[in-house]
Short mmCIF file of C-alpha atoms and ligand atoms in Angstrom, two decimals:
data_model
loop_
_atom_site.label_atom_id
_atom_site.label_comp_id
_atom_site.label_asym_id
_atom_site.label_seq_id
_atom_site.Cartn_x
_atom_site.Cartn_y
_atom_site.Cartn_z
CA UNK A 1 -30.23 9.38 33.53
CA UNK A 2 -31.13 11.48 30.55
CA UNK A 3 -28.92 9.83 28.02
CA UNK A 4 -27.03 6.56 27.67
CA UNK A 5 -24.06 5.69 25.50
CA UNK A 6 -24.55 2.15 24.23
CA UNK A 7 -21.26 0.45 23.40
CA UNK A 8 -20.85 -2.94 21.78
CA UNK A 9 -17.45 -4.63 22.06
CA UNK A 10 -16.71 -7.14 19.32
CA UNK A 11 -14.80 -10.27 20.38
CA UNK A 12 -13.72 -8.72 23.71
CA UNK A 13 -12.04 -11.95 24.83
CA UNK A 14 -10.09 -12.58 21.62
CA UNK A 15 -9.31 -9.08 20.42
CA UNK A 16 -7.78 -7.45 23.47
CA UNK A 17 -4.03 -7.14 23.57
CA UNK A 18 -2.01 -4.43 25.30
CA UNK A 19 -5.02 -3.83 27.54
CA UNK A 20 -7.09 -2.46 24.69
CA UNK A 21 -10.12 -3.07 26.90
CA UNK A 22 -8.93 -0.09 28.98
CA UNK A 23 -10.39 2.07 26.24
CA UNK A 24 -13.86 0.90 27.25
CA UNK A 25 -13.24 1.65 30.90
CA UNK A 26 -12.23 5.18 30.04
CA UNK A 27 -15.38 5.72 27.97
CA UNK A 28 -17.48 4.45 30.86
CA UNK A 29 -15.79 6.78 33.37
CA UNK A 30 -16.00 9.86 31.20
CA UNK A 31 -19.69 9.23 30.64
CA UNK A 32 -20.34 8.66 34.37
CA UNK A 33 -18.51 11.86 35.36
CA UNK A 34 -20.90 13.77 33.13
CA UNK A 35 -24.07 11.98 34.20
CA UNK A 36 -24.32 10.07 30.91
CA UNK A 37 -25.39 6.44 31.26
CA UNK A 38 -23.17 3.68 29.88
CA UNK A 39 -24.30 0.30 28.62
CA UNK A 40 -21.76 -2.27 27.46
CA UNK A 41 -22.71 -5.31 25.42
CA UNK A 42 -20.52 -7.83 23.66
CA UNK A 43 -20.74 -9.72 20.41
CA UNK A 44 -18.54 -12.79 20.19
CA UNK A 45 -17.94 -15.56 17.68
CA UNK A 46 -21.13 -16.80 16.07
CA UNK A 47 -23.28 -14.05 17.55
CA UNK A 48 -25.17 -11.78 15.17
CA UNK A 49 -24.60 -8.06 15.39
CA UNK A 50 -27.57 -5.75 15.79
CA UNK A 51 -26.58 -2.60 13.91
CA UNK A 52 -29.16 -0.60 15.86
CA UNK A 53 -28.09 -2.09 19.18
CA UNK A 54 -25.27 0.34 19.98
CA UNK A 55 -24.04 3.87 19.33
CA UNK A 56 -20.39 2.87 19.29
CA UNK A 57 -18.85 -0.39 18.12
CA UNK A 58 -15.38 -1.28 19.36
CA UNK A 59 -12.86 -3.87 18.28
CA UNK A 60 -9.40 -4.15 19.82
CA UNK A 61 -6.10 -5.60 18.66
CA UNK A 62 -5.28 -9.26 18.34
CA UNK A 63 -2.64 -11.75 17.35
CA UNK A 64 -2.76 -13.24 13.85
CA UNK A 65 -4.10 -16.47 15.40
CA UNK A 66 -7.08 -14.75 17.04
CA UNK A 67 -7.67 -12.54 14.03
CA UNK A 68 -8.01 -15.66 11.90
CA UNK A 69 -10.89 -16.82 14.11
CA UNK A 70 -12.60 -13.44 14.04
CA UNK A 71 -12.05 -12.53 10.38
CA UNK A 72 -14.48 -15.05 8.94
CA UNK A 73 -17.07 -14.40 11.61
CA UNK A 74 -16.85 -10.64 11.08
CA UNK A 75 -17.07 -10.94 7.31
CA UNK A 76 -19.90 -13.48 7.37
CA UNK A 77 -21.95 -13.20 10.56
CA UNK A 78 -21.55 -9.52 11.49
CA UNK A 79 -21.00 -7.86 8.11
CA UNK A 80 -24.56 -6.68 7.52
CA UNK A 81 -25.06 -5.34 11.04
CA UNK A 82 -21.79 -3.42 11.10
CA UNK A 83 -22.37 -1.89 7.67
CA UNK A 84 -25.89 -0.83 8.68
CA UNK A 85 -24.52 0.76 11.86
CA UNK A 86 -21.84 2.73 10.01
CA UNK A 87 -24.34 3.87 7.39
CA UNK A 88 -26.66 5.35 9.97
CA UNK A 89 -23.69 7.20 11.53
CA UNK A 90 -22.83 5.03 14.53
CA UNK A 91 -19.23 5.41 15.67
CA UNK A 92 -16.80 2.56 15.08
CA UNK A 93 -13.36 2.40 16.71
CA UNK A 94 -11.01 -0.37 15.63
CA UNK A 95 -7.49 -0.80 16.96
CA UNK A 96 -4.60 -2.63 15.27
CA UNK A 97 -5.71 -6.22 14.58
CA UNK A 98 -9.31 -4.96 14.57
CA UNK A 99 -8.35 -2.11 12.27
CA UNK A 100 -6.79 -4.55 9.81
CA UNK A 101 -10.08 -6.48 9.66
CA UNK A 102 -12.12 -3.38 8.78
CA UNK A 103 -10.72 -3.36 5.27
CA UNK A 104 -10.83 -5.64 2.26
CA UNK A 105 -8.34 -8.31 3.26
CA UNK A 106 -5.38 -9.31 5.38
CA UNK A 107 -2.79 -11.37 3.54
CA UNK A 108 -0.67 -13.70 5.63
CA UNK A 109 1.69 -15.55 3.33
CA UNK A 110 -0.39 -17.92 1.20
CA UNK A 111 -3.53 -17.21 3.17
CA UNK A 112 -5.88 -14.27 2.66
CA UNK A 113 -8.24 -13.42 5.51
CA UNK A 114 -11.38 -11.56 4.49
CA UNK A 115 -12.05 -8.10 5.85
CA UNK A 116 -15.50 -6.77 6.66
CA UNK A 117 -15.18 -4.24 3.82
CA UNK A 118 -16.25 -1.20 5.79
CA UNK A 119 -13.33 0.88 4.50
CA UNK A 120 -11.01 0.77 1.52
CA UNK A 121 -7.74 -0.69 2.72
CA UNK A 122 -5.82 -3.92 2.58
CA UNK A 123 -3.09 -5.28 4.79
CA UNK A 124 -0.18 -7.54 3.96
CA UNK A 125 1.83 -9.38 6.62
CA UNK A 126 5.50 -8.67 6.09
CA UNK A 127 8.54 -10.79 6.93
CA UNK A 128 10.50 -7.63 7.62
CA UNK A 129 10.85 -6.52 11.26
CA UNK A 130 7.62 -5.63 13.06
CA UNK A 131 6.78 -1.94 13.29
CA UNK A 132 7.11 -1.38 17.01
CA UNK A 133 7.40 1.67 19.22
CA UNK A 134 5.88 4.81 20.57
CA UNK A 135 4.08 6.86 17.98
CA UNK A 136 2.53 10.30 17.65
CA UNK A 137 0.34 11.51 14.82
CA UNK A 138 -1.31 14.76 13.85
CA UNK A 139 -5.06 14.52 13.38
CA UNK A 140 -7.85 16.88 12.39
CA UNK A 141 -11.33 15.61 13.21
CA UNK A 142 -12.84 19.06 12.78
CA UNK A 143 -14.05 21.90 14.98
CA UNK A 144 -15.84 19.76 17.55
CA UNK A 145 -12.59 17.91 18.26
CA UNK A 146 -10.70 21.18 18.57
CA UNK A 147 -9.10 21.31 15.11
CA UNK A 148 -5.59 19.94 14.66
CA UNK A 149 -4.68 17.69 17.60
CA UNK A 150 -2.10 15.05 18.45
CA UNK A 151 -2.74 11.39 19.23
CA UNK A 152 0.05 9.54 21.02
CA UNK A 153 0.34 5.85 21.76
CA UNK A 154 2.15 2.64 20.99
CA UNK A 155 2.20 0.48 17.86
CA UNK A 156 3.28 -3.11 17.32
CA UNK A 157 2.30 -4.74 14.06
CA UNK A 158 3.74 -7.06 11.46
CA UNK A 159 1.07 -6.14 8.92
CA UNK A 160 1.52 -3.24 6.52
CA UNK A 161 -1.69 -1.43 5.69
CA UNK A 162 -2.29 0.36 2.41
CA UNK A 163 -5.24 2.69 1.91
CA UNK A 164 -7.25 2.76 -1.30
CA UNK A 165 -7.01 5.89 -3.47
CA UNK A 166 -10.10 7.60 -2.06
CA UNK A 167 -9.55 6.62 1.57
CA UNK A 168 -8.60 9.29 4.12
CA UNK A 169 -5.96 8.47 6.72
CA UNK A 170 -6.71 9.24 10.35
CA UNK A 171 -3.55 11.30 10.58
CA UNK A 172 -0.03 12.11 9.55
CA UNK A 173 2.86 10.44 11.37
CA UNK A 174 4.97 12.80 13.48
CA UNK A 175 7.04 10.04 15.09
CA UNK A 176 6.81 6.30 14.56
CA UNK A 177 5.84 4.06 11.65
CA UNK A 178 2.11 4.29 10.99
CA UNK A 179 0.21 2.24 8.43
CA UNK A 180 3.15 0.78 6.57
CA UNK A 181 6.31 2.61 7.63
CA UNK A 182 6.56 4.24 4.22
CA UNK A 183 3.86 6.69 3.25
CA UNK A 184 3.74 8.74 6.47
CA UNK A 185 0.05 8.06 7.15
CA UNK A 186 -1.61 6.41 10.11
CA UNK A 187 -5.02 4.84 10.43
CA UNK A 188 -8.16 5.58 8.51
CA UNK A 189 -11.16 7.81 8.98
CA UNK A 190 -14.37 7.49 7.08
CA UNK A 191 -17.16 9.62 8.55
CA UNK A 192 -17.56 8.19 12.09
CA UNK A 193 -15.45 5.09 11.49
CA UNK A 194 -11.94 5.29 12.92
CA UNK A 195 -9.24 2.67 12.52
CA UNK A 196 -5.77 3.00 14.00
CA UNK A 197 -2.67 1.04 14.92
CA UNK A 198 -2.40 2.92 18.21
CA UNK A 199 -2.73 0.94 21.40
CA UNK A 200 -1.54 2.47 24.52
CA UNK A 201 -4.34 2.14 25.50
CA UNK A 202 -5.29 4.80 23.05
CA UNK A 203 -8.12 6.60 24.85
CA UNK A 204 -6.59 7.02 28.33
CA UNK A 205 -3.63 8.72 26.65
CA UNK A 206 -5.83 10.81 24.39
CA UNK A 207 -8.96 11.71 26.33
CA UNK A 208 -9.95 14.26 23.69
CA UNK A 209 -10.53 11.41 21.22
CA UNK A 210 -12.70 9.61 23.77
CA UNK A 211 -14.83 12.74 24.10
CA UNK A 212 -15.10 13.12 20.35
CA UNK A 213 -16.24 9.50 20.08
CA UNK A 214 -18.82 9.90 22.85
CA UNK A 215 -20.22 13.12 21.37
CA UNK A 216 -20.25 11.65 17.86
CA UNK A 217 -21.89 8.41 18.95
CA UNK A 218 -24.58 10.35 20.84
CA UNK A 219 -25.14 12.55 17.79
CA UNK A 220 -24.24 15.75 19.63
CA UNK A 221 -23.25 18.80 17.65
CA UNK A 222 -21.52 20.58 20.52
CA UNK A 223 -18.43 19.33 22.36
CA UNK A 224 -19.04 17.64 25.72
CA UNK A 225 -18.63 19.78 28.84
CA UNK A 226 -14.99 19.76 29.98
CA UNK A 227 -13.78 17.67 32.94
CA UNK A 228 -10.87 18.15 35.30
CA UNK A 229 -8.34 16.43 33.09
CA UNK A 230 -5.09 16.94 35.00
CA UNK A 231 -4.24 13.20 35.04
CA UNK A 232 -5.34 12.69 31.45
CA UNK A 233 -3.31 15.68 30.30
CA UNK A 234 -0.24 14.32 32.12
CA UNK A 235 -0.74 10.89 30.47
CA UNK A 236 -0.98 12.57 27.08
CA UNK A 237 2.15 14.64 27.61
CA UNK A 238 4.06 11.57 28.77
CA UNK A 239 2.93 9.53 25.73
CA UNK A 240 4.05 12.34 23.44
CA UNK A 241 7.35 12.62 25.25
CA UNK A 242 7.89 8.85 24.91
CA UNK A 243 7.31 9.17 21.17
CA UNK A 244 9.63 12.16 20.95
CA UNK A 245 6.94 14.54 19.73
N1 LIG B 1 -1.53 -9.49 14.22
C1 LIG B 1 -1.47 -8.19 13.64
C2 LIG B 1 -0.07 -7.80 13.18
O1 LIG B 1 0.91 -8.22 13.76
C3 LIG B 1 -2.01 -7.15 14.63
C4 LIG B 1 -1.26 -7.11 15.92
C5 LIG B 1 -1.89 -6.21 16.93
O2 LIG B 1 -3.12 -6.08 17.04
N2 LIG B 1 -1.03 -5.62 17.74
O3 LIG B 1 0.07 -7.07 12.24
#
């Protein structure tokens, strides 16, 4: 095969709720259908992260308990590798609990978990009701992603995330809660690093984002050739309908 997408999943056994691992399966399939190779590696607790070892780094959602285990490892063992990867333009996708750990810190009552400091955000665990439900957001990742698009999925988080002054959100909330239920923003985007609260799983419901990630990770300037996306389009429409957008 001419080209291979190399994906590294961080803590795939601990950070994988709501079938977040399905996102990886979708990436694999969409590569295979186009004759692009797919190589999946994992980096778990205590294992160093080779920043050159993958084109796309993925971290899924997790409970506070599992995040606690991963937070220190991410901030200490994998920090350098992940920063090096992002600096050279590798794609990073982090969902929910993983998203929270991309920032500066996650405060849980008296305890403050360190973030990996890849992006400027901090998260505070709230005692107020969890932010749960179907969500749709409006996103613009530029021409190659087709301009303004919609992402639809499901969110369930107790943490409220606040972006730093210079940070760019991933999108604007159309329906649902987003980062903190107050400012109308969802997720974060910094060059090729994407963080979001959207599970769903996210990529099967939003195949266009999967294609943007693949193209970005492979360093392609042009969009990937289209596929027959009848099922994917139906999943997207249904997710939007569920969110009421
Ligand atoms: N434990 C985090 C929170 O509740 C993230 C949960 C998740 O990944 N769904 O805010």
